[in-house]
Tab-separated table of C-alpha atoms in Angstrom:
chain	number	residue	atom	x	y	z
A	1349	UNK	CA	23.388	-7.098	10.597
A	1350	UNK	CA	22.932	-4.282	8.019
A	1351	UNK	CA	19.794	-4.524	5.816
A	1352	UNK	CA	20.502	-3.925	2.277
A	1353	UNK	CA	17.934	-1.800	0.475
A	1354	UNK	CA	16.171	-3.482	-2.377
A	1355	UNK	CA	17.416	-2.212	-5.805
A	1356	UNK	CA	14.921	0.417	-6.873
A	1357	UNK	CA	14.927	1.293	-10.581
A	1358	UNK	CA	15.338	5.029	-11.538
A	1359	UNK	CA	15.065	6.904	-14.797
A	1360	UNK	CA	18.134	8.740	-16.125
A	1361	UNK	CA	16.556	12.112	-15.080
A	1362	UNK	CA	15.151	11.270	-11.554
A	1363	UNK	CA	16.361	9.606	-8.567
A	1364	UNK	CA	14.344	8.363	-5.420
A	1365	UNK	CA	13.941	11.228	-2.716
A	1366	UNK	CA	15.736	10.094	0.327
A	1367	UNK	CA	14.152	11.137	3.728
A	1368	UNK	CA	17.325	9.956	5.973
A	1369	UNK	CA	16.570	8.614	9.376
A	1370	UNK	CA	19.356	6.402	10.550
A	1371	UNK	CA	18.164	3.918	13.320
A	1372	UNK	CA	20.988	3.026	15.680
A	1373	UNK	CA	18.645	1.275	18.092
A	1374	UNK	CA	20.256	-1.689	19.869
A	1375	UNK	CA	16.982	-3.553	19.889
A	1376	UNK	CA	16.389	-6.500	17.694
A	1377	UNK	CA	14.277	-5.833	14.683
A	1378	UNK	CA	11.316	-7.994	13.657
A	1379	UNK	CA	11.504	-9.759	10.421
A	1380	UNK	CA	8.569	-7.399	9.076
A	1381	UNK	CA	10.602	-4.355	9.910
A	1382	UNK	CA	13.624	-6.045	8.088
A	1383	UNK	CA	11.493	-6.553	5.079
A	1384	UNK	CA	10.295	-2.698	4.930
A	1385	UNK	CA	13.779	-1.607	5.401
A	1386	UNK	CA	14.732	-3.406	2.208
A	1387	UNK	CA	12.341	-0.935	0.259
A	1388	UNK	CA	13.547	2.127	2.234
A	1389	UNK	CA	10.474	2.226	4.524
A	1390	UNK	CA	10.267	2.340	8.297
A	1391	UNK	CA	7.639	0.795	10.557
A	1392	UNK	CA	5.085	3.627	11.260
A	1393	UNK	CA	1.909	1.735	11.875
A	1394	UNK	CA	1.187	-0.712	14.539
A	1395	UNK	CA	0.841	-4.303	13.441
A	1396	UNK	CA	-2.323	-5.465	15.261
A	1397	UNK	CA	-3.710	-8.029	12.618
A	1398	UNK	CA	-2.977	-11.681	12.897
A	1399	UNK	CA	-4.387	-14.503	10.545
A	1400	UNK	CA	-7.929	-14.797	11.908
A	1401	UNK	CA	-8.595	-11.025	12.058
A	1402	UNK	CA	-7.091	-10.444	8.526
A	1403	UNK	CA	-9.458	-13.205	7.214
A	1404	UNK	CA	-12.296	-11.515	8.929
A	1405	UNK	CA	-11.195	-8.022	7.478
A	1406	UNK	CA	-11.123	-9.647	3.978
A	1407	UNK	CA	-14.247	-11.220	4.219
A	1408	UNK	CA	-16.168	-8.119	5.249
A	1409	UNK	CA	-14.603	-6.567	2.239
A	1410	UNK	CA	-15.522	-9.260	-0.201
A	1411	UNK	CA	-19.091	-9.635	1.274
A	1412	UNK	CA	-19.959	-12.353	-1.196
A	1413	UNK	CA	-22.962	-13.847	0.162
A	1414	UNK	CA	-24.376	-10.550	1.170
A	1415	UNK	CA	-23.374	-9.108	-2.556
A	1416	UNK	CA	-25.301	-11.961	-4.009
A	1417	UNK	CA	-28.535	-10.930	-2.442
A	1418	UNK	CA	-28.209	-7.304	-3.719
A	1419	UNK	CA	-27.376	-8.191	-7.224
A	1420	UNK	CA	-29.656	-11.021	-7.881
A	1421	UNK	CA	-31.944	-8.967	-9.972
A	1422	UNK	CA	-29.579	-8.573	-12.985
A	1423	UNK	CA	-28.830	-12.348	-12.798
A	1424	UNK	CA	-32.402	-13.433	-13.030
A	1425	UNK	CA	-33.077	-10.734	-15.845
A	1426	UNK	CA	-30.101	-11.900	-17.841
A	1427	UNK	CA	-29.842	-15.826	-17.783
A	1428	UNK	CA	-32.217	-16.808	-15.166
A	1429	UNK	CA	-31.086	-19.452	-12.386
A	1430	UNK	CA	-28.837	-21.413	-14.439
A	1431	UNK	CA	-27.092	-18.258	-15.702
A	1432	UNK	CA	-26.637	-17.247	-12.096
A	1433	UNK	CA	-25.117	-20.530	-11.166
A	1434	UNK	CA	-22.574	-21.075	-14.023
A	1435	UNK	CA	-21.820	-17.330	-13.920
A	1436	UNK	CA	-21.095	-17.410	-10.423
A	1437	UNK	CA	-18.743	-20.437	-10.802
A	1438	UNK	CA	-17.038	-18.695	-13.602
A	1439	UNK	CA	-16.442	-15.419	-11.663
A	1440	UNK	CA	-15.178	-17.483	-8.764
A	1441	UNK	CA	-12.605	-19.379	-10.790
A	1442	UNK	CA	-11.361	-15.919	-12.126
A	1443	UNK	CA	-11.172	-14.298	-8.740
A	1444	UNK	CA	-9.022	-17.240	-7.558
A	1445	UNK	CA	-6.590	-16.590	-10.533
A	1446	UNK	CA	-6.634	-12.842	-9.444
A	1447	UNK	CA	-5.970	-13.856	-5.602
A	1448	UNK	CA	-3.137	-16.195	-6.613
A	1449	UNK	CA	-1.425	-13.375	-8.669
A	1450	UNK	CA	-2.002	-10.672	-5.857
A	1451	UNK	CA	-0.912	-13.289	-3.154
A	1452	UNK	CA	2.525	-13.830	-5.016
A	1453	UNK	CA	3.084	-10.042	-5.442
A	1454	UNK	CA	2.050	-9.376	-1.701
A	1455	UNK	CA	4.529	-12.030	-0.487
A	1456	UNK	CA	7.407	-10.169	-2.427
A	1457	UNK	CA	6.446	-6.755	-1.615
A	1458	UNK	CA	4.264	-6.439	1.552
A	1459	UNK	CA	3.697	-2.715	1.566
A	1460	UNK	CA	0.748	-0.685	2.175
A	1461	UNK	CA	-0.797	0.567	-0.979
A	1462	UNK	CA	-1.106	-2.860	-2.712
A	1463	UNK	CA	-0.603	-3.187	-6.583
A	1464	UNK	CA	0.250	0.638	-6.732
A	1465	UNK	CA	3.794	-0.563	-5.541
A	1466	UNK	CA	4.283	-2.598	-8.430
A	1467	UNK	CA	3.158	-0.221	-10.930
A	1468	UNK	CA	5.283	2.468	-9.233
A	1469	UNK	CA	8.308	0.307	-9.827
A	1470	UNK	CA	7.646	-0.010	-13.525
A	1471	UNK	CA	6.878	3.484	-14.314
A	1472	UNK	CA	10.015	4.705	-12.838
A	1473	UNK	CA	11.913	2.249	-15.265
A	1474	UNK	CA	9.876	3.177	-18.164
A	1475	UNK	CA	9.366	6.919	-17.487
A	1476	UNK	CA	1.762	1.775	-12.112
A	1477	UNK	CA	-7.290	-5.973	-2.529
A	1478	UNK	CA	-7.684	-5.957	0.221
A	1479	UNK	CA	-5.504	-6.988	2.840
A	1480	UNK	CA	-2.874	-5.807	0.481
A	1481	UNK	CA	-3.579	-2.059	1.794
A	1482	UNK	CA	-3.245	-2.844	5.440
A	1483	UNK	CA	0.113	-4.800	4.756
A	1484	UNK	CA	2.191	-2.755	7.065
A	1485	UNK	CA	-0.380	-3.405	10.217
A	1486	UNK	CA	-0.273	-7.249	9.659
A	1487	UNK	CA	2.045	-9.448	11.621
A	1488	UNK	CA	4.361	-11.735	9.667
A	1489	UNK	CA	2.900	-10.184	6.576
A	1490	UNK	CA	4.716	-12.006	3.815
A	1491	UNK	CA	3.187	-15.209	4.899
A	1492	UNK	CA	-0.258	-14.083	6.422
A	1493	UNK	CA	-1.197	-11.865	3.643
A	1494	UNK	CA	-1.064	-14.643	0.862
A	1495	UNK	CA	-2.623	-17.417	3.087
A	1496	UNK	CA	-5.561	-15.029	4.259
A	1497	UNK	CA	-6.244	-14.268	0.717
A	1498	UNK	CA	-6.615	-17.985	-0.339
A	1499	UNK	CA	-8.619	-18.934	2.905
A	1500	UNK	CA	-10.860	-15.793	2.478
A	1501	UNK	CA	-11.468	-16.631	-1.202
A	1502	UNK	CA	-12.342	-20.059	-0.475
A	1503	UNK	CA	-14.550	-19.121	2.442
A	1504	UNK	CA	-16.438	-16.445	0.672
A	1505	UNK	CA	-16.972	-18.206	-2.262
A	1506	UNK	CA	-18.215	-21.215	-0.530
A	1507	UNK	CA	-20.741	-19.108	1.373
A	1508	UNK	CA	-21.763	-17.106	-1.784
A	1509	UNK	CA	-22.517	-20.199	-3.504
A	1510	UNK	CA	-24.345	-21.540	-0.706
A	1511	UNK	CA	-26.258	-18.400	-0.276
A	1512	UNK	CA	-27.243	-18.445	-4.150
A	1513	UNK	CA	-28.478	-22.089	-3.922
A	1514	UNK	CA	-30.418	-21.380	-0.892
A	1515	UNK	CA	-32.206	-18.136	-2.476
A	1516	UNK	CA	-32.960	-20.280	-5.879
A	1517	UNK	CA	-34.289	-23.148	-3.920
A	1518	UNK	CA	-36.671	-20.918	-1.677
A	1519	UNK	CA	-37.741	-18.716	-4.763
A	1520	UNK	CA	-41.164	-19.054	-6.007
A	1521	UNK	CA	-41.717	-21.257	-9.332
A	1522	UNK	CA	-42.946	-18.000	-11.105
A	1523	UNK	CA	-40.004	-15.960	-11.313
A	1524	UNK	CA	-41.803	-12.942	-12.817
A	1525	UNK	CA	-43.451	-12.631	-9.440
A	1526	UNK	CA	-40.179	-11.851	-7.760
A	1527	UNK	CA	-39.018	-9.583	-10.622
A	1528	UNK	CA	-42.238	-7.642	-10.723
A	1529	UNK	CA	-42.157	-7.010	-6.767
A	1530	UNK	CA	-42.577	-3.754	-5.389
A	1531	UNK	CA	-39.441	-4.142	-3.280
A	1532	UNK	CA	-37.250	-4.172	-6.506
A	1533	UNK	CA	-34.723	-6.206	-4.864
A	1534	UNK	CA	-35.687	-10.023	-5.287
A	1535	UNK	CA	-34.248	-11.243	-2.254
A	1536	UNK	CA	-36.555	-9.312	-0.028
A	1537	UNK	CA	-39.543	-11.094	-1.973
A	1538	UNK	CA	-37.777	-14.612	-1.703
A	1539	UNK	CA	-37.255	-14.012	2.099
A	1540	UNK	CA	-41.018	-13.106	2.542
A	1541	UNK	CA	-42.118	-15.820	0.602
A	1542	UNK	CA	-39.678	-18.229	2.444
A	1543	UNK	CA	-40.627	-17.420	5.949
A	1544	UNK	CA	-44.350	-16.708	5.119
A	1545	UNK	CA	-44.579	-13.343	6.672
A	1546	UNK	CA	-43.459	-9.711	5.953
A	1547	UNK	CA	-41.963	-9.366	9.356
A	1548	UNK	CA	-39.868	-12.324	9.056
A	1549	UNK	CA	-38.683	-11.242	5.446
A	1550	UNK	CA	-37.872	-7.726	6.977
A	1551	UNK	CA	-35.904	-9.106	9.801
A	1552	UNK	CA	-33.802	-11.264	7.333
A	1553	UNK	CA	-33.313	-8.270	5.164
A	1554	UNK	CA	-32.127	-6.272	7.955
A	1555	UNK	CA	-29.265	-8.681	8.480
A	1556	UNK	CA	-28.072	-7.912	5.106
A	1557	UNK	CA	-28.244	-4.097	5.625
A	1558	UNK	CA	-26.293	-4.524	9.074
A	1559	UNK	CA	-23.432	-6.497	7.179
A	1560	UNK	CA	-23.264	-4.082	4.668
A	1561	UNK	CA	-22.672	-1.284	7.235
A	1562	UNK	CA	-20.011	-3.360	8.678
A	1563	UNK	CA	-18.331	-3.711	5.239
A	1564	UNK	CA	-18.208	-0.055	4.836
A	1565	UNK	CA	-15.798	0.137	7.808
A	1566	UNK	CA	-13.321	-2.190	6.233
A	1567	UNK	CA	-13.735	-0.353	2.968
A	1568	UNK	CA	-12.883	2.735	4.658
A	1569	UNK	CA	-9.940	1.372	6.355
A	1570	UNK	CA	-8.579	0.100	3.175
A	1571	UNK	CA	-8.973	3.311	1.089
A	1572	UNK	CA	-7.591	5.220	3.897
A	1573	UNK	CA	-4.257	3.192	3.901
A	1574	UNK	CA	-4.108	3.445	0.264
A	1575	UNK	CA	-4.492	7.200	0.362
A	1576	UNK	CA	-1.927	7.058	3.163
A	1577	UNK	CA	0.627	5.058	1.175
A	1578	UNK	CA	0.469	7.367	-1.932
A	1579	UNK	CA	0.814	10.439	0.175
A	1580	UNK	CA	3.896	8.652	1.739
A	1581	UNK	CA	5.573	8.909	-1.668
A	1582	UNK	CA	4.623	12.421	-2.021
A	1583	UNK	CA	2.271	11.878	-4.816
A	1584	UNK	CA	-0.822	13.784	-3.659
A	1585	UNK	CA	-1.469	17.508	-2.787
A	1586	UNK	CA	-0.856	18.117	0.902
A	1587	UNK	CA	0.915	14.939	1.190
A	1588	UNK	CA	3.118	15.912	4.151
A	1589	UNK	CA	-0.176	16.241	6.274
A	1590	UNK	CA	-2.108	13.314	4.845
A	1591	UNK	CA	0.949	11.006	5.361
A	1592	UNK	CA	1.245	11.777	9.117
A	1593	UNK	CA	0.781	8.909	11.554
A	1594	UNK	CA	-0.724	9.839	15.064
A	1595	UNK	CA	1.915	8.856	17.561
A	1596	UNK	CA	-0.568	7.644	20.181
A	1597	UNK	CA	-2.712	5.474	18.138
A	1598	UNK	CA	0.024	4.581	15.498
A	1599	UNK	CA	-2.924	5.105	12.878
A	1600	UNK	CA	-3.020	7.381	9.741
A	1601	UNK	CA	-5.587	9.378	11.420
A	1602	UNK	CA	-5.399	12.224	8.779
A	1603	UNK	CA	-5.838	9.912	5.888
A	1604	UNK	CA	-8.695	8.279	7.515
A	1605	UNK	CA	-10.450	11.655	8.117
A	1606	UNK	CA	-9.785	12.749	4.602
A	1607	UNK	CA	-11.237	9.373	3.166
A	1608	UNK	CA	-14.092	9.672	5.464
A	1609	UNK	CA	-14.885	13.355	4.179
A	1610	UNK	CA	-14.531	12.573	0.659
A	1611	UNK	CA	-16.903	9.601	0.958
A	1612	UNK	CA	-19.501	11.624	2.743
A	1613	UNK	CA	-19.348	14.353	0.041
A	1614	UNK	CA	-19.529	11.769	-2.814
A	1615	UNK	CA	-22.649	10.398	-1.055
A	1616	UNK	CA	-24.232	13.645	-1.580
A	1617	UNK	CA	-24.353	13.231	-5.230
A	1618	UNK	CA	-27.165	10.733	-4.676
A	1619	UNK	CA	-29.349	13.525	-3.161
A	1620	UNK	CA	-29.175	15.524	-6.390
A	1621	UNK	CA	-29.169	12.839	-9.019
A	1622	UNK	CA	-29.482	9.181	-8.626
A	1623	UNK	CA	-28.347	8.787	-12.416
A	1624	UNK	CA	-25.166	10.797	-11.656
A	1625	UNK	CA	-24.379	8.720	-8.570
A	1626	UNK	CA	-25.159	5.334	-10.490
A	1627	UNK	CA	-22.456	6.675	-13.051
A	1628	UNK	CA	-19.833	7.270	-10.441
A	1629	UNK	CA	-20.213	3.949	-8.720
A	1630	UNK	CA	-20.164	2.202	-12.114
A	1631	UNK	CA	-16.458	2.841	-11.903
A	1632	UNK	CA	-15.838	0.278	-9.117
A	1633	UNK	CA	-15.366	-2.694	-11.326
A	1634	UNK	CA	-13.534	-1.256	-14.138
A	1635	UNK	CA	-11.335	0.653	-11.793
A	1636	UNK	CA	-10.537	-2.452	-9.771
A	1637	UNK	CA	-9.572	-4.668	-12.790
A	1638	UNK	CA	-7.647	-1.814	-14.566
A	1639	UNK	CA	-5.515	-1.367	-11.625
A	1640	UNK	CA	-4.949	-5.117	-11.232
A	1641	UNK	CA	-4.078	-5.513	-14.762
A	1642	UNK	CA	-1.364	-2.846	-14.668
A	1643	UNK	CA	0.223	-4.633	-11.724
A	1644	UNK	CA	-0.261	-8.190	-13.172
A	1645	UNK	CA	1.262	-6.943	-16.316
A	1646	UNK	CA	4.467	-5.720	-14.585
A	1647	UNK	CA	4.620	-9.174	-12.805
A	1648	UNK	CA	4.207	-11.003	-16.149
A	1649	UNK	CA	6.912	-8.863	-17.877
A	1650	UNK	CA	9.234	-9.593	-15.043
A	1651	UNK	CA	8.744	-13.356	-15.155
A	1652	UNK	CA	9.252	-13.349	-18.848
A	1653	UNK	CA	12.323	-10.955	-19.099
A	1654	UNK	CA	14.200	-11.962	-15.879
A	1655	UNK	CA	15.650	-15.247	-14.894
A	1656	UNK	CA	13.592	-16.854	-11.946
A	1657	UNK	CA	16.964	-17.110	-9.757
A	1658	UNK	CA	17.198	-13.216	-10.118
A	1659	UNK	CA	13.587	-12.507	-8.875
A	1660	UNK	CA	13.439	-11.689	-5.182
A	1661	UNK	CA	10.526	-14.190	-4.300
A	1662	UNK	CA	8.634	-14.025	-1.011
A	1663	UNK	CA	7.652	-17.150	1.020
A	1664	UNK	CA	4.636	-17.838	-1.479
A	1665	UNK	CA	5.270	-18.193	-5.243
A	1666	UNK	CA	3.509	-19.873	-7.971
A	1667	UNK	CA	6.572	-21.440	-9.633
A	1668	UNK	CA	6.067	-22.874	-13.103
A	1669	UNK	CA	2.320	-21.943	-12.813
A	1670	UNK	CA	2.903	-18.385	-12.485
A	1671	UNK	CA	2.810	-17.459	-16.320
A	1672	UNK	CA	-0.447	-19.343	-17.211
A	1673	UNK	CA	-2.113	-18.171	-13.957
A	1674	UNK	CA	-1.108	-14.500	-14.663
A	1675	UNK	CA	-2.393	-14.653	-18.304
A	1676	UNK	CA	-5.585	-16.346	-17.142
A	1677	UNK	CA	-6.134	-13.652	-14.618
A	1678	UNK	CA	-5.316	-10.826	-17.073
A	1679	UNK	CA	-7.738	-12.464	-19.708
A	1680	UNK	CA	-10.563	-12.634	-17.085
A	1681	UNK	CA	-9.993	-9.124	-15.927
A	1682	UNK	CA	-10.072	-7.670	-19.348
A	1683	UNK	CA	-13.326	-9.595	-20.191
A	1684	UNK	CA	-14.855	-8.214	-16.914
A	1685	UNK	CA	-13.666	-4.934	-17.348
A	1686	UNK	CA	-15.029	-4.649	-21.042
A	1687	UNK	CA	-18.524	-6.029	-20.093
A	1688	UNK	CA	-18.819	-3.682	-17.004
A	1689	UNK	CA	-18.901	-0.836	-19.397
A	1690	UNK	CA	-21.950	-1.979	-21.027
A	1691	UNK	CA	-25.704	-0.908	-20.105
A	1692	UNK	CA	-27.782	-3.981	-18.988
A	1693	UNK	CA	-30.486	-3.600	-21.602
A	1694	UNK	CA	-30.940	-2.875	-25.277
A	1695	UNK	CA	-31.677	0.875	-26.003
A	1696	UNK	CA	-31.401	1.917	-22.528
A	1697	UNK	CA	-33.107	5.059	-21.300
A	1698	UNK	CA	-30.966	7.965	-19.582
A	1699	UNK	CA	-31.603	6.456	-16.209
A	1700	UNK	CA	-30.564	2.858	-17.128
A	1701	UNK	CA	-27.555	4.091	-19.217
A	1702	UNK	CA	-24.203	2.819	-18.024
A	1703	UNK	CA	-22.026	5.896	-18.041
A	1704	UNK	CA	-18.971	3.989	-16.931
A	1705	UNK	CA	-16.943	4.784	-20.193
A	1706	UNK	CA	-17.600	8.442	-19.913
A	1707	UNK	CA	-16.670	8.515	-16.142
A	1708	UNK	CA	-13.685	6.262	-16.464
A	1709	UNK	CA	-12.449	8.420	-19.497
A	1710	UNK	CA	-12.934	11.560	-17.651
A	1711	UNK	CA	-10.843	10.354	-14.573
A	1712	UNK	CA	-7.971	9.345	-17.080
A	1713	UNK	CA	-7.985	12.747	-18.588
A	1714	UNK	CA	-7.990	14.399	-15.057
A	1715	UNK	CA	-5.250	12.118	-13.887
A	1716	UNK	CA	-3.253	13.057	-17.174
A	1717	UNK	CA	-3.808	16.821	-16.532
A	1718	UNK	CA	-2.859	16.451	-12.933
A	1719	UNK	CA	0.258	14.875	-13.713
A	1720	UNK	CA	1.301	17.310	-16.665
A	1721	UNK	CA	0.617	20.385	-14.620
A	1722	UNK	CA	1.440	19.390	-11.090
A	1723	UNK	CA	2.606	15.916	-10.599
A	1724	UNK	CA	5.518	15.836	-12.741
A	1725	UNK	CA	6.966	18.891	-11.047
A	1726	UNK	CA	6.906	17.492	-7.447
A	1727	UNK	CA	7.087	13.837	-7.719
A	1728	UNK	CA	10.562	12.354	-8.023
A	1729	UNK	CA	9.945	8.781	-7.283
A	1730	UNK	CA	9.864	6.336	-4.209
A	1731	UNK	CA	10.731	8.252	-0.918
A	1732	UNK	CA	13.450	6.458	1.078
A	1733	UNK	CA	12.618	6.889	4.666
A	1734	UNK	CA	15.719	5.079	6.131
A	1735	UNK	CA	19.319	5.031	5.155
A	1736	UNK	CA	20.470	1.843	7.105
A	1737	UNK	CA	19.086	-0.395	9.769
A	1738	UNK	CA	21.101	-2.688	11.887
A	1739	UNK	CA	19.470	-5.842	13.260
A	1740	UNK	CA	21.211	-6.745	16.704
């Protein structure tokens, strides 16, 4: 059976670059390989993740209950215990909306790179998570990715809420004693107060530190797959090297190594200036929501301008709920992105100032200049890695 390539829109002046590799193998191709072939991609990475391992990976990336401990200070200073509870429920509801939209998109285009692929499709026409990034290493990706997103969201949300309630329940009645503690992180004081000893509080705090280390491994894996996916489309300098896949391990080792080196270099900023490092990491929230909003806006435009029967849905689809869910997810993302750029106090000092707007604006300017002087000269659109695939 010949696998028909998905229709990829092109601009009048550019066409997708074809890296032809006819595959006449008599073997039977898996459904995952057939799906990749529809988008002109060939299977390069080993699919080693099932549902349980993907949920585990997603959970280590979300680290909700661990994250609650590290961010408890801001919540106690702005709204207190009640604000923390209702704020958490609001954010959880918003993240569910985002997860539903991303799950539907992943079910339709289960390619490494996540929302990047949706934005890519739209930009070619008009001139653009976490299992999303490892989509090409997941068995039965079209079904497993949406399911894992939903289960991981429910699991992490429940654990995070339970952790929040436990921390507030064990907290001393005098909140100021927690806020003014020498540890700076309230959860350490709460642990010590709850178990009645510094040794016990230290042991519990170590658990949080260890989970953060494990989370960094998952984050590195996710970031490296995004880098690899972008390099595969020849959208980066030295793309031909970064996009290489080691044939022994079937892993993008060059992308993993590049991502590791970049992260180590960025960590050195903290040695020279904690303010500078804080300004850099302030980009995390606004970068995520802005990329999500671009991809979700593409999906919303597709829903509103294309008959439902003409959209190549995956196994998971929102149906009639798609438009309201996407609109709610976009509204929530806009709200979060807007307030993530504000400082946490009135008349902040240089150290307490939120430099997110400055850094985010600088990143956009750099990206624009990069495209103007380099990207537009070498980038011609999606790279089609295969000309035809026969399923026998």
